[in-house]
Coordinates of C-alpha atoms in Angstrom, one line a residue:
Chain W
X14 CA 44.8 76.4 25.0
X15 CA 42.6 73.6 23.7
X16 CA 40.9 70.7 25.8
X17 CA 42.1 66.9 25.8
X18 CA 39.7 64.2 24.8
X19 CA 37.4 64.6 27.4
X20 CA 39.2 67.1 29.3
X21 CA 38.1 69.2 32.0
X22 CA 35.2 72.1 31.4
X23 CA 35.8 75.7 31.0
X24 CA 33.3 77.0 33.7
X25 CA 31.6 80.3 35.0
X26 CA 30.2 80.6 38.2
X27 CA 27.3 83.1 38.8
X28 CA 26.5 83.8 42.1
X29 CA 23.1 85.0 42.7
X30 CA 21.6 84.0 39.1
X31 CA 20.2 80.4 37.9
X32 CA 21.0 79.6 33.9
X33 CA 18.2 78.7 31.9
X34 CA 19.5 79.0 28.3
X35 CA 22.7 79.0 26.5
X36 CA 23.1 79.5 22.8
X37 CA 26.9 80.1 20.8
X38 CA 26.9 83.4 18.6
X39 CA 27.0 82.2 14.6
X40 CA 29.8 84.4 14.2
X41 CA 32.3 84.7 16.8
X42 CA 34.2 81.3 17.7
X43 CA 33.2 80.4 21.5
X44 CA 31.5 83.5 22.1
X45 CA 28.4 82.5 24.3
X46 CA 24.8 83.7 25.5
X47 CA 23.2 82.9 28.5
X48 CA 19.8 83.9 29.3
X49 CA 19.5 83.5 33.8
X50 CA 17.1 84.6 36.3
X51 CA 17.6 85.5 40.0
X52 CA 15.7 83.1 42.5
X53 CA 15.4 80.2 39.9
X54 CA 13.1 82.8 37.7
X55 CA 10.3 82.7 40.6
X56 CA 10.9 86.2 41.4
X57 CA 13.6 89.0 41.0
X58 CA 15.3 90.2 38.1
X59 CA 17.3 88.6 34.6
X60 CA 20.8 89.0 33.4
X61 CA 22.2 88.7 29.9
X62 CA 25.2 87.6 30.0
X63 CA 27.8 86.9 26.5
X64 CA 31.0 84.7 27.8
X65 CA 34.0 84.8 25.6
X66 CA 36.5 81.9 26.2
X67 CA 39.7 82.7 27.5
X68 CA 43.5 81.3 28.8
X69 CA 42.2 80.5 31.7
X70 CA 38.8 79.5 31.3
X71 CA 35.8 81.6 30.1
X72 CA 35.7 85.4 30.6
X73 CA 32.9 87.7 31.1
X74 CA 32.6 90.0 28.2
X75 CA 29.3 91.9 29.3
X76 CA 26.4 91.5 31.2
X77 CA 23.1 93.5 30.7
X78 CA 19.9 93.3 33.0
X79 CA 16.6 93.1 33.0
X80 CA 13.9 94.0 35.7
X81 CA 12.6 90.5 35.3
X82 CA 14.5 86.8 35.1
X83 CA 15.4 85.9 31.5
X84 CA 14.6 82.2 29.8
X85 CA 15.7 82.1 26.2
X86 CA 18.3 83.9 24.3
X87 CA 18.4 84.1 20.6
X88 CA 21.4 85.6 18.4
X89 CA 20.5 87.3 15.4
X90 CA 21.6 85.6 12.3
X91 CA 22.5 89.1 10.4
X92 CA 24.3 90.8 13.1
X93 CA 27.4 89.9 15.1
X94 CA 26.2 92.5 17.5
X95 CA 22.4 91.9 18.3
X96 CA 20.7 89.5 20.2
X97 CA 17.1 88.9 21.8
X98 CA 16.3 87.5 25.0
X99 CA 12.5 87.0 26.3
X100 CA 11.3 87.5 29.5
X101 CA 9.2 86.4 32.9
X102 CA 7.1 90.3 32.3
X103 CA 6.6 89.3 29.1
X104 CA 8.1 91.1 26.6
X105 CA 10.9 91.0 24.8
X106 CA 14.4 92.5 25.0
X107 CA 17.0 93.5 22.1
X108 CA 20.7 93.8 23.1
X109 CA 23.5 95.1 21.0
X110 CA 27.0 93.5 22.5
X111 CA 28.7 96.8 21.0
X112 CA 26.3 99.5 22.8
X113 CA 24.7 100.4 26.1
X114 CA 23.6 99.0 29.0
X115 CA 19.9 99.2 27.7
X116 CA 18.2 97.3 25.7
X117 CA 17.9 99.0 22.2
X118 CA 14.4 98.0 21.9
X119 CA 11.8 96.3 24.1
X120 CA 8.5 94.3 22.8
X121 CA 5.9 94.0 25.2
X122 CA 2.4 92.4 23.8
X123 CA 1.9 88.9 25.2
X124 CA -1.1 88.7 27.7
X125 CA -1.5 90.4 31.1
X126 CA -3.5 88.1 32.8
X127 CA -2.6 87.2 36.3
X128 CA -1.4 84.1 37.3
X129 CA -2.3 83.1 40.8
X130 CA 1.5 82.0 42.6
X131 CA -0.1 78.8 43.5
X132 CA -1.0 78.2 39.8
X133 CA 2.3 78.6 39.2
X134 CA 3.6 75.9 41.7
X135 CA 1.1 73.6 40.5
X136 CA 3.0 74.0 37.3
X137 CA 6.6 73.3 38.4
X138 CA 4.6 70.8 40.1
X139 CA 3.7 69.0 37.1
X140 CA 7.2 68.4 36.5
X141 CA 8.7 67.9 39.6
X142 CA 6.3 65.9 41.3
X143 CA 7.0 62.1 42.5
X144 CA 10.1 62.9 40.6
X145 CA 11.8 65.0 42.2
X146 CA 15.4 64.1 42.9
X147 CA 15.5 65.4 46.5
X148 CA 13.2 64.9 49.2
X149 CA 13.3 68.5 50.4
X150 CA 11.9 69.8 47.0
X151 CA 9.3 67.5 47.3
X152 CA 8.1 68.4 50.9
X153 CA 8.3 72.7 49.8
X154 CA 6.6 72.0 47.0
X155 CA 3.6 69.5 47.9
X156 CA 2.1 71.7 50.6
X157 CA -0.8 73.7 50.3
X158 CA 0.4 77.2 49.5
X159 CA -1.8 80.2 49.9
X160 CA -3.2 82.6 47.5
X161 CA -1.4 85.4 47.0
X162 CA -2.6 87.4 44.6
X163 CA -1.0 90.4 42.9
X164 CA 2.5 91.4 43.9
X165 CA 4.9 93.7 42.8
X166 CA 7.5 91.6 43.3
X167 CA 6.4 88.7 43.8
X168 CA 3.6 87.3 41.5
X169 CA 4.7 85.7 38.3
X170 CA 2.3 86.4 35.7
X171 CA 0.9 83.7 33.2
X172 CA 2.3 85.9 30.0
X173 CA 5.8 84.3 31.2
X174 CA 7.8 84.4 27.2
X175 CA 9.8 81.3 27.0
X176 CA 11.3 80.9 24.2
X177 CA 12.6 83.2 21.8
X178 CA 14.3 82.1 18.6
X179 CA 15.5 84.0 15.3
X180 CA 15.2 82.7 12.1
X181 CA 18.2 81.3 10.4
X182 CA 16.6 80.6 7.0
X183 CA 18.6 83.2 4.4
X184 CA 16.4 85.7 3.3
X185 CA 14.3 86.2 6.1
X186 CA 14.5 88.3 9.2
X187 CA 11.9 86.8 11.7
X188 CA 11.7 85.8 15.4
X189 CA 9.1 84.0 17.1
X190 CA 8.4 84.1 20.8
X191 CA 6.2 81.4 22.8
X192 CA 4.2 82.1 26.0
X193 CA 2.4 80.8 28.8
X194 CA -0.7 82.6 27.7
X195 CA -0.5 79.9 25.1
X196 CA 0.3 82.0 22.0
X197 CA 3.0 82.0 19.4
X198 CA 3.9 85.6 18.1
X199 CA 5.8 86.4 14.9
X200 CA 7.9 89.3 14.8
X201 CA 10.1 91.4 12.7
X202 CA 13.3 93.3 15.0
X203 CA 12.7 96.4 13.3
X204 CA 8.8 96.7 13.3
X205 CA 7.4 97.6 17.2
X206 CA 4.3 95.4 16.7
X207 CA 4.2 91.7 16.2
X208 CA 3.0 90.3 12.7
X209 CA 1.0 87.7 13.8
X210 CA -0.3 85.9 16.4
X211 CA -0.6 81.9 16.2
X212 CA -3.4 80.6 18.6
X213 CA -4.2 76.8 18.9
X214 CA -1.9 75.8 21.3
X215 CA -4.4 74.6 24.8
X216 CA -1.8 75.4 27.4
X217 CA 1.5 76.7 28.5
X218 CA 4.2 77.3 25.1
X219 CA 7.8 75.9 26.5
X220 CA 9.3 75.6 23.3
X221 CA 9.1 77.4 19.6
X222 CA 12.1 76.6 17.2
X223 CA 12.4 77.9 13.7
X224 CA 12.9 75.0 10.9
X225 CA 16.1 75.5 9.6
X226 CA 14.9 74.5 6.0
X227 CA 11.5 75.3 5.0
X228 CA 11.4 79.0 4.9
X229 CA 8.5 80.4 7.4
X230 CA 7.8 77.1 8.9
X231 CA 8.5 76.8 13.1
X232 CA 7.7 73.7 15.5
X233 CA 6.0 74.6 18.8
X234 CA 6.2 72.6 21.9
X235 CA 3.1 72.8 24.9
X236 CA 2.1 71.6 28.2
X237 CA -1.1 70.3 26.2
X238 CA 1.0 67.5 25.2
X239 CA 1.5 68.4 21.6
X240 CA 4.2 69.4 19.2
X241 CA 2.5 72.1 16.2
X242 CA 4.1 72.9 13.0
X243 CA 3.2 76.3 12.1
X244 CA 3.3 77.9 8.8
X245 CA 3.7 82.0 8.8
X246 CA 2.4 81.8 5.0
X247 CA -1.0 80.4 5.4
X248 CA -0.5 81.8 9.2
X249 CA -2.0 78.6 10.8
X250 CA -0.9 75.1 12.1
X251 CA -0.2 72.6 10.0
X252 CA 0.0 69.3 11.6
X253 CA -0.8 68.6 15.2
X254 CA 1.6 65.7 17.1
X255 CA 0.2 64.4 20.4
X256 CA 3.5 63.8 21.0
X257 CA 3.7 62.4 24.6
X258 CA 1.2 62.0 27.5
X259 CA 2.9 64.6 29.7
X260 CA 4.6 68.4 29.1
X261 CA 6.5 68.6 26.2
X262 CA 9.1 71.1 27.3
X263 CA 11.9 71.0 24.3
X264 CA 12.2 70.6 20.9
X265 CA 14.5 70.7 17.9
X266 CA 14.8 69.9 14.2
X267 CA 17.0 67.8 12.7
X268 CA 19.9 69.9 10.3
X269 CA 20.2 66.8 7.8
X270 CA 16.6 65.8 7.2
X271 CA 14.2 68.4 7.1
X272 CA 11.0 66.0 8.1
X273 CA 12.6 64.9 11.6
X274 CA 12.1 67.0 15.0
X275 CA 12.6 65.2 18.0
X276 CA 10.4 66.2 21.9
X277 CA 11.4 65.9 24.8
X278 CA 9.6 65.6 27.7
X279 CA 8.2 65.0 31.4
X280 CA 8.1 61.6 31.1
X281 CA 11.8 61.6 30.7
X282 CA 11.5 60.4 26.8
X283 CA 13.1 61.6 23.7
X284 CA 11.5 61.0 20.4
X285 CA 11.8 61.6 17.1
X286 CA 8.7 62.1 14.4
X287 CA 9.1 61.8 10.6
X288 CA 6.4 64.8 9.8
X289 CA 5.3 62.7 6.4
X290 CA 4.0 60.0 9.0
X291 CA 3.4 61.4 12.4
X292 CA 1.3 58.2 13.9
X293 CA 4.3 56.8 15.9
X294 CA 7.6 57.8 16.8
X295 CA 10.5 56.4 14.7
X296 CA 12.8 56.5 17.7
X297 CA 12.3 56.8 21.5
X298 CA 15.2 57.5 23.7
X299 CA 15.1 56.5 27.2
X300 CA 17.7 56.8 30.1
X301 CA 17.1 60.4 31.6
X302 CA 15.6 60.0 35.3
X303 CA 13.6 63.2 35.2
X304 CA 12.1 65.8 33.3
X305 CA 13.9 66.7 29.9
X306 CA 14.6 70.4 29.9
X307 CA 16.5 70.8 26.4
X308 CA 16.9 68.6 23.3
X309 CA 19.4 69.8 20.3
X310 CA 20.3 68.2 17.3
X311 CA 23.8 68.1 16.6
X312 CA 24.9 70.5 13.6
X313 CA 27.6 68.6 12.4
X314 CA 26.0 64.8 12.7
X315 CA 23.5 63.6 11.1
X316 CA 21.9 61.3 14.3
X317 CA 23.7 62.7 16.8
X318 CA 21.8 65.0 19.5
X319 CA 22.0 66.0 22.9
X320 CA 19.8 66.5 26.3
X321 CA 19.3 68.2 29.4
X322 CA 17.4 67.3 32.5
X323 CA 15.3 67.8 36.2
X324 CA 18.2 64.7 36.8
X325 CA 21.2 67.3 36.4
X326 CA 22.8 65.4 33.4
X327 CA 23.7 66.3 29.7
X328 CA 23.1 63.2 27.5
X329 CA 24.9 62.4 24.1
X330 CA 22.6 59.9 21.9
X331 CA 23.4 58.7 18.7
X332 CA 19.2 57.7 17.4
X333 CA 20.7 55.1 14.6
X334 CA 22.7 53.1 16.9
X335 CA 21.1 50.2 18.5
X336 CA 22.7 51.4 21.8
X337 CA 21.7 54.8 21.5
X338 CA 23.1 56.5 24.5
X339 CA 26.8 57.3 23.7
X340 CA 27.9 59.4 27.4
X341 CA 26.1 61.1 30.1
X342 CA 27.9 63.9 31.6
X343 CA 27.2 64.6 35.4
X344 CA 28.8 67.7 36.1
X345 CA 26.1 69.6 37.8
X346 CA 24.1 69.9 40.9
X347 CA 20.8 71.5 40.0
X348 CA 18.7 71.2 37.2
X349 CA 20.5 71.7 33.9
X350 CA 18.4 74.1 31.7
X351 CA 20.2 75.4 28.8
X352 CA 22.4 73.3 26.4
X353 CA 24.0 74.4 22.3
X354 CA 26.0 72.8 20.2
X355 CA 29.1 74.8 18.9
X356 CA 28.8 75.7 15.5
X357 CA 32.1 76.5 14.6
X358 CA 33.6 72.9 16.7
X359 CA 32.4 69.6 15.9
X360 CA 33.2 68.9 19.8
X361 CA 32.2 71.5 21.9
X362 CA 29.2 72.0 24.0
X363 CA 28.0 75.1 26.3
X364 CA 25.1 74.1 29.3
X365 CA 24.1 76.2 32.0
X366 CA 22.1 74.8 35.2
X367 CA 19.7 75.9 38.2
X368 CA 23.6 75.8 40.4
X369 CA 24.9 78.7 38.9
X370 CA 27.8 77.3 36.6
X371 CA 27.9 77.6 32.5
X372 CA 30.0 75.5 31.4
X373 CA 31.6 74.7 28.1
X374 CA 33.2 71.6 27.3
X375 CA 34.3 68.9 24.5
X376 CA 32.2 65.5 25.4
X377 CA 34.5 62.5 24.8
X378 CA 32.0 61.1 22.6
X379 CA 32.6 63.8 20.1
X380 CA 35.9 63.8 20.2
X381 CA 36.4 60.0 19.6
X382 CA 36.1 59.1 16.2
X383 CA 33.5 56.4 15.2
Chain E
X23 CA 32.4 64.7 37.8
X24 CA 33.8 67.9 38.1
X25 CA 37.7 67.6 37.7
X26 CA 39.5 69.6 40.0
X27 CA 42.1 71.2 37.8
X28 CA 39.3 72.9 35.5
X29 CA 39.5 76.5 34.7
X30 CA 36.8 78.0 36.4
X31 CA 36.0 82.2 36.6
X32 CA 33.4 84.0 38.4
X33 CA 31.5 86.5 37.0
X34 CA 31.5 89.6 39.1
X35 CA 28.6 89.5 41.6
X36 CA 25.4 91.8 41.5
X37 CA 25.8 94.8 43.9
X38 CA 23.3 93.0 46.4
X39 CA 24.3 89.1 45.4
X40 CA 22.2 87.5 47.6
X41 CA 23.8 84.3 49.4
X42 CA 22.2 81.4 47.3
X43 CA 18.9 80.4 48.7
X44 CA 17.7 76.7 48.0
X45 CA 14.9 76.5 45.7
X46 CA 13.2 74.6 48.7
X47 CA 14.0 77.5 50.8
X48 CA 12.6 79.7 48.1
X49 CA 8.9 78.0 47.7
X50 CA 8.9 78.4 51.6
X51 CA 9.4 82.2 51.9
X52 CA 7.0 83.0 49.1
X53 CA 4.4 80.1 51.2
X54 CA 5.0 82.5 54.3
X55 CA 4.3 85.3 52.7
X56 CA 8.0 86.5 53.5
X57 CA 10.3 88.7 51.3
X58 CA 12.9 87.0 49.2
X59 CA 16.0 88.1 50.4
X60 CA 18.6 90.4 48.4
X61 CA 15.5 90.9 46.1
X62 CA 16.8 93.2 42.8
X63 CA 14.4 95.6 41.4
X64 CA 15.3 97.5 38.6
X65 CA 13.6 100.1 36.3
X66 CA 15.4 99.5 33.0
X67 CA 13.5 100.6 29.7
X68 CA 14.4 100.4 26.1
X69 CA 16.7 103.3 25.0
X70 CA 15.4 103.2 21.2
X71 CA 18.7 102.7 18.9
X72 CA 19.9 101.5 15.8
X73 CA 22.0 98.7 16.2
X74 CA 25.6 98.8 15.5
X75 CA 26.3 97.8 12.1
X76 CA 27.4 94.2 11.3
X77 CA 30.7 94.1 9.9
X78 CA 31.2 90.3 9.5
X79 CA 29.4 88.0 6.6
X80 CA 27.0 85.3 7.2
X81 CA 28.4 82.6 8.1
X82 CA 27.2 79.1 6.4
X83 CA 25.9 76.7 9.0
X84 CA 27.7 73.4 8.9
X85 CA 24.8 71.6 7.2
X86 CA 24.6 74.0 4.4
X87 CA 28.6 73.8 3.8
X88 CA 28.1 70.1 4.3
X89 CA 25.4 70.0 1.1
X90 CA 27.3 72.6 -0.8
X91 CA 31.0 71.1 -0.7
X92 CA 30.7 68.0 -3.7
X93 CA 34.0 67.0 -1.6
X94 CA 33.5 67.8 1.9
X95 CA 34.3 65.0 4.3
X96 CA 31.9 63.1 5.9
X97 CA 30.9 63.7 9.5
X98 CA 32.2 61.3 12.4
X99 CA 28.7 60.2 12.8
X100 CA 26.4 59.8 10.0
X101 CA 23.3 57.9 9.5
X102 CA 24.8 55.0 6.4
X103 CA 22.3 55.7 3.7
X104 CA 22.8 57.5 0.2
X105 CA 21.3 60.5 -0.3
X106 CA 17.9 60.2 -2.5
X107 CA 18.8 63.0 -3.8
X108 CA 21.8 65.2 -5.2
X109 CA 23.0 67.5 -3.8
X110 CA 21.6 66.8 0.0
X111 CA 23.9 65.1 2.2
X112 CA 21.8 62.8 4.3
X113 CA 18.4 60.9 2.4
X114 CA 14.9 62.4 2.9
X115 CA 13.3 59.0 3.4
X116 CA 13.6 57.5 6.7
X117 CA 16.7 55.4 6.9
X118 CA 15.9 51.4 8.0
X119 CA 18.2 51.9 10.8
X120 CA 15.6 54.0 12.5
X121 CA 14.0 51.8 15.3
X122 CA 12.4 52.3 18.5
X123 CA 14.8 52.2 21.4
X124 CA 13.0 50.9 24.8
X125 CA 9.3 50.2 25.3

């Protein structure tokens, strides 16, 4: 059954667990990962789950837990079976689709240091406050809350992984994970320890992507307001963006021109930077009302990429048309975390949101020929 | 807009699904000190495997097929500047077309 232009979306509710990433396999047609947490990743556990669409919609193929919520997801790019997600403990998870509950393997090094609870509200402060879309987030979130110091359950810890992505340059088998305890780590799935540790980075790690080009080269994105290019071989940073004057939560490379990333950010911008001349953007996007959660570049356009937001939309942007913003899509009610592009389909997307829907769906702006 | 006639499934709920608590609601609880209701704790630990082996071949990303293929058709959308290069589908100097959008 394939969608109309602009048809409806296939969706899967999940009670009881908030999406916060959603990435197609790069083998299986419409086989989807999502990475979610239980209590919007502020406490509880993490479920993995992989979505396979269906007659009537999307059907769950398997889930697998975690004792803490999950934020990224990463497929491997050698095995149809294998994927990693990371996690709010800290470590690292390997799945295998065809095998047990378990994870096979588990990678557990970023920091341990405690995070106070009301750090951490400060934090999702940061990006929720004065914007905030309803007035009864605002009021939880702007009074005092007390110390509370270490608990089981309860504490979130500042060695929070998220982001976890696998390399997809041939040849090489490497993931890299980003943390709140501001470090990147490089790692290889079938060696327990990580290879190296990239420090630099002055605050909280939202975002480390992978070039899919240059061979051992991944972008990082921080709450110090900077996107880094890192380099594994000379195991440093190479250039330093101050990208925006507020968190930089996503980015993403561009798959047709190997110089261009684009941010995205708290101040609700988009933009792209030409790495041989990094002093100014050479596009800025504007039109999201809050936070930008997610930015992906289209793999099967050249200018074509898409956002997601605190405002609970998915935006479609084409950055070489004078009027950039081709369709907003407004089919959630929380905020919308994870967003992919299909890499099989020229037209179909997969985001999940804070309201307990993943949905997958063919924008009409992909579907409509220029 | 969600349209009404979309297919929608659930995915079966957690043993002890927890009715949906606001994120408001949330921040309040762990401000009073309270527990978080239907709170899952689990003791899962890595079981050590191999993975299953991979059957399929690599599949070429749509950018690589797109440099590879001499004859490949364009994409819908495609920044309107020849390649500098041959062989590469889009140029590696920045198109003229690239302008900042907004203030």
């Amino acid at each position: 059954m394939s969608a109309v232009c602009g048809g409806a979306a296939r969706t899967l509710r999940t009670p009881g667990r908030h999406g916060y990433a959603a990435e197609f396999s790069p083998y299986l047609p419409g086989r989807l990962a999502c990475a979610t947490a239980q209590h919007y990743g502020i406490a509880g556990c993490g479920t993995l789950l992989i979505l396979d669409p269906d007659e009537a919609g999307l059907r769950l193929f398997r889930s697998f837990d975690w004792n803490d919520g999950l934020f990224d997801v990463t497929w491997s790019e050698n095995n149809e079976h294998v994927l990693i997600t990371c996690s709010g403990d800290g470590s690292l998870q390997l799945w295998d689709t065809a095998k047990a509950a378990e994870p096979l393997q588990v990678y557990k090094e970023h920091a341990q240091e405690e995070l106070l609870l009301t750090l951490l509200c400060a934090r999702y402060c940061t990006r929720l406050a004065g914007k905030t879309k309803h007035l009864r987030h605002a009021l939880a979130l702007l009074g005092s809350l007390p110390c509370l110091g270490r608990q089981d359950s309860g504490c979130l810890m500042s060695n929070v992984v998220y982001s976890v992505d696998w390399s997809q340059t041939r040849g090489e088998q490497l993931v890299v994970s980003g943390s709140w305890d501001q470090t990147v780590k490089l790692w290889d799935p079938t060696v327990g320890k990580s290879l190296c540790t990239f420090r630099g980075h002055e605050s909280i790690i939202y975002s480390t992507i992978w070039s899919p080009h240059i061979p051992g080269c991944f972008a990082s994105a921080s709450g110090d307001q900077t996107l880094r290019i890192w380099d594994v071989k000379a195991a440093g940073v190479r250039i330093v963006i101050p990208a925006h004057q507020a968190e930089i939560l996503s980015c993403d490379w561009c798959k047709y021109s190997e110089n261009l990333l684009v941010t995205g950010a708290v101040d609700c911008s988009l933009r792209g930077w030409d790495l041989r001349n990094v002093r100014q953007p050479v596009f800025e996007l504007l039109g999201h009302t809050y936070a930008i959660r997610r930015v992906k570049f289209s793999p099967f356009h050249a200018s074509v990429l898409a956002s997601c937001s605190y405002d609970f939309t998915v935006r479609f942007w084409n950055f070489s048309k004078p009027d950039s913003l081709l369709e907003t899509v407004e089919h959630h009610t929380e905020f919308t975390c994870g967003l992919d592009f299909s890499l099989q389909s020229p037209t179909q997307v997969a985001d999940c949101s804070w309201d307990e829907t993943i949905k997958i769906y063919d924008p009409a702006c992909l579907t409509i020929p220029a | 807009m969600e349209r009404p006639r979309s297919p929608q499934s659930s995915a079966p709920a957690p043993a002890s699904a927890s009715a949906s608590v606001t994120l408001a609601q949330l921040l309040q609880l762990v401000q009073q000190g309270q527990e978080l209701p239907g709170l899952e704790k689990r003791h899962i630990a890595a079981i050590h495997g191999e993975p299953t082996a991979s059957r399929l071949p690599r599949r070429p990303k749509p950018w690589e097929a797109a440099a590879l293929a001499e004859s490949f058709p364009p994409p819908t959308l495609r920044i309107g500047t020849a390649p500098a290069e041959p062989g590469l589908v889009e140029a590696a100097t920045a198109p003229s077309s690239w302008h900042t959008v907004g203030s």
